[in-house]
Short mmCIF file of C-alpha atoms and ligand atoms in Angstrom, two decimals:
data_model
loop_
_atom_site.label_atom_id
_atom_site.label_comp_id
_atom_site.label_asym_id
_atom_site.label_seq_id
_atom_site.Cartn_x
_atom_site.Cartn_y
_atom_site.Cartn_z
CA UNK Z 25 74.59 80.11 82.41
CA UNK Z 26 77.66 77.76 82.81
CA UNK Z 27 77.51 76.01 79.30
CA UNK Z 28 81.43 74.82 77.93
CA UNK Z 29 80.75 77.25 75.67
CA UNK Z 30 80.03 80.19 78.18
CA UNK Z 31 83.56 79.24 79.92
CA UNK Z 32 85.00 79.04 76.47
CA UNK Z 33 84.01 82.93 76.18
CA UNK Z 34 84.66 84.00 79.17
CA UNK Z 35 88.40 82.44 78.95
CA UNK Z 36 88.79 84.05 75.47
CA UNK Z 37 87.86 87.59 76.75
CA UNK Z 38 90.06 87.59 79.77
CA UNK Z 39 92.77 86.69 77.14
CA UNK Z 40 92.47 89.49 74.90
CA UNK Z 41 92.11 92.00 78.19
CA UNK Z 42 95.37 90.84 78.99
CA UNK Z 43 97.03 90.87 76.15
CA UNK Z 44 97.26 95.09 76.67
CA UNK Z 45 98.38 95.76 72.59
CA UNK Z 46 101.83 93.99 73.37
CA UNK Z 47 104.08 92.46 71.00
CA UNK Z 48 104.64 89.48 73.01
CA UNK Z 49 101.54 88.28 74.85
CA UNK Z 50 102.27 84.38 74.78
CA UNK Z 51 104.03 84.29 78.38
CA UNK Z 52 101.89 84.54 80.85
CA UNK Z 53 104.06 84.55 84.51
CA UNK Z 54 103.58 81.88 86.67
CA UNK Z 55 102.55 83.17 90.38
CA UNK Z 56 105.66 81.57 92.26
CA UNK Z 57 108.96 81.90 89.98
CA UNK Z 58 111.28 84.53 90.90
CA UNK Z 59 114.53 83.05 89.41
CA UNK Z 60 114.40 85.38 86.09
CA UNK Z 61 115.40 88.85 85.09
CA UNK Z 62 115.13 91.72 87.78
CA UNK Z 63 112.36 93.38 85.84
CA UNK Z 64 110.06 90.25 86.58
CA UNK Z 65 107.12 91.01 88.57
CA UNK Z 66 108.36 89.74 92.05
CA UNK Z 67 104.31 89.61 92.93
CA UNK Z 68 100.99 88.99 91.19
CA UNK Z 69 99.00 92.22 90.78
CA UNK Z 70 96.34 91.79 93.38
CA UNK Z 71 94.11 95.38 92.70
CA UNK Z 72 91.67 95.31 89.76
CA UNK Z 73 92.26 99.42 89.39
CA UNK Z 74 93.43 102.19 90.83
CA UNK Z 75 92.74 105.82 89.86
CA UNK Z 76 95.65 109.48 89.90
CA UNK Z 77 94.12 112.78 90.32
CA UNK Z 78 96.92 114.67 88.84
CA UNK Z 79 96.73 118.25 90.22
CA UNK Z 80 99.10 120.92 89.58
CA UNK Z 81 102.43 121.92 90.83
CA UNK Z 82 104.73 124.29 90.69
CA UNK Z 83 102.70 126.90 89.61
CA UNK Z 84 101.25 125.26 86.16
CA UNK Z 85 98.09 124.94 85.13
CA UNK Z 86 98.20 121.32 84.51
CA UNK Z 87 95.49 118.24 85.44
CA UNK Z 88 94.19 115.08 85.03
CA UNK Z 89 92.56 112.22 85.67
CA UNK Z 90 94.03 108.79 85.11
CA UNK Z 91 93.03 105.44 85.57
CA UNK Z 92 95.42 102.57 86.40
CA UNK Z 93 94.90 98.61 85.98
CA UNK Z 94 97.75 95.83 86.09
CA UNK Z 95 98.06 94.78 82.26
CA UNK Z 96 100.81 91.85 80.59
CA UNK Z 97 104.00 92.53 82.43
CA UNK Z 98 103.28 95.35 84.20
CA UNK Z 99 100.48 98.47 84.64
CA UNK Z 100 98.44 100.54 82.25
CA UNK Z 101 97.48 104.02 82.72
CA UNK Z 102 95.02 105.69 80.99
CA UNK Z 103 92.86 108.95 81.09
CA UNK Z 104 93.90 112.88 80.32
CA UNK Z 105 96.28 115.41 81.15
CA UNK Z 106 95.21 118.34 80.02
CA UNK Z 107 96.44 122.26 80.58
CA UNK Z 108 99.66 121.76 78.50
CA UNK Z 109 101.12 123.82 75.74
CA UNK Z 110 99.55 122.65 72.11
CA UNK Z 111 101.76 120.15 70.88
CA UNK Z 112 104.10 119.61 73.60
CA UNK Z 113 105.65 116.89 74.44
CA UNK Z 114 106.13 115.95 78.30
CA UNK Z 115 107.47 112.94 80.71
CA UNK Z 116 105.55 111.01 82.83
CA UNK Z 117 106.86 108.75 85.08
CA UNK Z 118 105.90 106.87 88.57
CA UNK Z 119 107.76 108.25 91.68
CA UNK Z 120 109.10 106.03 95.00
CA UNK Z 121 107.26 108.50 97.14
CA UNK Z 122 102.97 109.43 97.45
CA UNK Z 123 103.77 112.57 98.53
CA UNK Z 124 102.49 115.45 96.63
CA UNK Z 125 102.55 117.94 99.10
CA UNK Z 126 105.33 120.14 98.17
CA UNK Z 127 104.71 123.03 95.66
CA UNK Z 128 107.18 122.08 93.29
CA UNK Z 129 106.23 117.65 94.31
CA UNK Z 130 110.00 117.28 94.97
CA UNK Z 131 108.08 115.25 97.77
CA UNK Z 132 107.27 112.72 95.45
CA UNK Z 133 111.25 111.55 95.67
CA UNK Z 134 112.83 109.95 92.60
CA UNK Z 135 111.67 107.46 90.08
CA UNK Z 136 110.23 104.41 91.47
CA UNK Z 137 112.68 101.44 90.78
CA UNK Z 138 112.53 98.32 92.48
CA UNK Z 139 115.28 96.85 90.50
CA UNK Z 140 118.21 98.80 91.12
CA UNK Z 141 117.83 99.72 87.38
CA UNK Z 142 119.35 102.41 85.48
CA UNK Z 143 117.07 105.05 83.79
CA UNK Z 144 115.91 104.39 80.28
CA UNK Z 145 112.78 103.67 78.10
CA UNK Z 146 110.39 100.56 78.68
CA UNK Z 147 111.15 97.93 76.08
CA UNK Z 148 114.06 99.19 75.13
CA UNK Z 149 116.51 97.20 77.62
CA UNK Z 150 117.18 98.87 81.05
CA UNK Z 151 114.80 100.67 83.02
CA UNK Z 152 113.26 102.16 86.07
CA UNK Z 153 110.09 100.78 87.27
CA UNK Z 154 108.15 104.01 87.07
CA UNK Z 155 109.51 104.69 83.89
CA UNK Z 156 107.25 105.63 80.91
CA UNK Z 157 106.78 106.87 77.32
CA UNK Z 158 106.41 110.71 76.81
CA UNK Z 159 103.10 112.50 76.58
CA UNK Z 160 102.20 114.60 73.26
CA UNK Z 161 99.84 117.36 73.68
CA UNK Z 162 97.38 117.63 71.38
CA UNK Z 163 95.96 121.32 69.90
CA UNK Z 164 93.62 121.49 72.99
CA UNK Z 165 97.24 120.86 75.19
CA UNK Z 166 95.40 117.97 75.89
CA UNK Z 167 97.47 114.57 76.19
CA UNK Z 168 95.02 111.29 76.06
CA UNK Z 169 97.26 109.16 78.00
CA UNK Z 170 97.85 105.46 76.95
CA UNK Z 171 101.04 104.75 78.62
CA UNK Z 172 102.98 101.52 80.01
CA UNK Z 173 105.13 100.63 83.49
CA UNK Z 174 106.95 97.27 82.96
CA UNK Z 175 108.17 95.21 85.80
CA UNK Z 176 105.79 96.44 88.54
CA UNK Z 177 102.06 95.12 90.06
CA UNK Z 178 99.18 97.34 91.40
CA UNK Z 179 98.40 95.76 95.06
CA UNK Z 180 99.67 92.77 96.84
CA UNK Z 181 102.49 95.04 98.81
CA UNK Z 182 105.18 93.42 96.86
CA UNK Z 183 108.59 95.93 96.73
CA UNK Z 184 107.46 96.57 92.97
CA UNK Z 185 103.95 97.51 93.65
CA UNK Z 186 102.81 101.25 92.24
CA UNK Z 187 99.90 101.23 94.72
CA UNK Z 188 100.32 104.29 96.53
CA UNK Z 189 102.93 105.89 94.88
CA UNK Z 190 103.11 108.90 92.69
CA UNK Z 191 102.18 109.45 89.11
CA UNK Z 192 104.59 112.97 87.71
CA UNK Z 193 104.12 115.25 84.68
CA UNK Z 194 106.88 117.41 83.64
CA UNK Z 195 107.75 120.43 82.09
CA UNK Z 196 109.88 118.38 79.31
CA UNK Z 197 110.58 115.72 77.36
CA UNK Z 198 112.37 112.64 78.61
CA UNK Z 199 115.10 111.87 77.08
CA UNK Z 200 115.74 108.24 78.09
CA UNK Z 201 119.06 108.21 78.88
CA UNK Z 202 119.63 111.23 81.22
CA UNK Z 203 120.53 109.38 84.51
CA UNK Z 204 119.11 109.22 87.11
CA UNK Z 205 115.94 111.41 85.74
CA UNK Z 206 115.48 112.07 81.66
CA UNK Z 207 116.69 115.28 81.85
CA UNK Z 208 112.59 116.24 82.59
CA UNK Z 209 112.51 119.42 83.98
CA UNK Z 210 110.35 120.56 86.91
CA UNK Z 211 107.31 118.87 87.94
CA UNK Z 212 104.19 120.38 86.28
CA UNK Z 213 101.49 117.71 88.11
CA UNK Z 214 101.54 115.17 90.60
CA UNK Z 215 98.74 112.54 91.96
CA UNK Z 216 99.10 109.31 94.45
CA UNK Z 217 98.05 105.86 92.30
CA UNK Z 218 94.76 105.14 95.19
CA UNK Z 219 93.58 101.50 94.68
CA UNK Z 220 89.93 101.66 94.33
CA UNK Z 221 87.94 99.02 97.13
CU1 CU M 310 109.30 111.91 86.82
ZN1 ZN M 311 113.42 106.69 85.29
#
């Protein structure tokens, strides 16, 4: 089936797959300009999805599963963290490093940022990379995650790209101002973003 009205379809639905619930989704970022802001994608996202099994650290009891695809200006992650206290509320970011191995994932370096940019909160001006909206915990201490990383590409081996780097839970909130980290707390979970081929 190749009708102009099968193409007309198709176009529409990869549209509204990108547009990823943002409140801007009329740009769409030409493959080859670089001359903008630093938080511009330097690369095109080149992996369809990647997956994070988040195991615990530091002696929690916390895990998950998430799933990771490139979205508007950046990546998506969803999935579940569960093992959390009812109702908490807990950072997660992506770290420089896809190195879980330590107990407490200090391994895992610092957040991942590209762009030489301060700490903060996505869409709220200055930012790390890895940087993300908190986690809430639900009853269960389950958190559903449906979180966003803005200025960075899954694949393609551009400096901004998450592919095999580190996805951290922590014991606290983020503030989003505490430089360089939130003011987080330890590091309850930790899993490497593995592009799926
Ligand atoms: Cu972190
Ligand atoms: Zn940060």
């Amino acid at each position: 089936m190749n009708t102009p009205l099968a193409r007309v379809l198709l176009a529409a639905s990869v549209l509204a797959l990108s547009a990823c619930g943002s409140s801007s989704p009329t740009k769409s970022t030409a493959p080859a300009a670089s001359a903008s802001t630093p938080a511009a994608p330097a690369a095109r996202s080149t992996a369809k999805s990647a997956t994070v099994n988040l195991a615990s650290a530091s002696g929690s009891l916390v895990s998950g599963k998430l799933t990771v695809v490139p979205m508007g200006n950046g990546v998506h992650l969803t999935g579940e963290v569960g093992g959390l206290s009812p109702g908490s509320t807990h950072a997660i970011h992506i770290h420089e490093k896809g190195d879980c191995s330590a107990a407490d994932a200090s391994s895992a370096g610092g957040h991942f940022n590209p762009g030489a940019q301060p700490h903060g909160k996505v869409g709220s001006g200055a930012h790390h990379g890895g940087d993300m909206d908190n986690l809430v915990a639900n009853t269960e201490g389950v958190a559903k995650v449906n979180a966003h990383a803005e200025g960075v590409t899954l694949g393609g081996g551009a400096a901004n790209d998450v592919a095999g780097k580190a996805v951290i839970v922590h014991a606290a909130a983020d503030d989003y101002r505490t430089q360089p980290t939130g003011n987080a707390g330890g590091r309850v979970a930790c899993g490497v973003i593995t592009v799926q081929r």
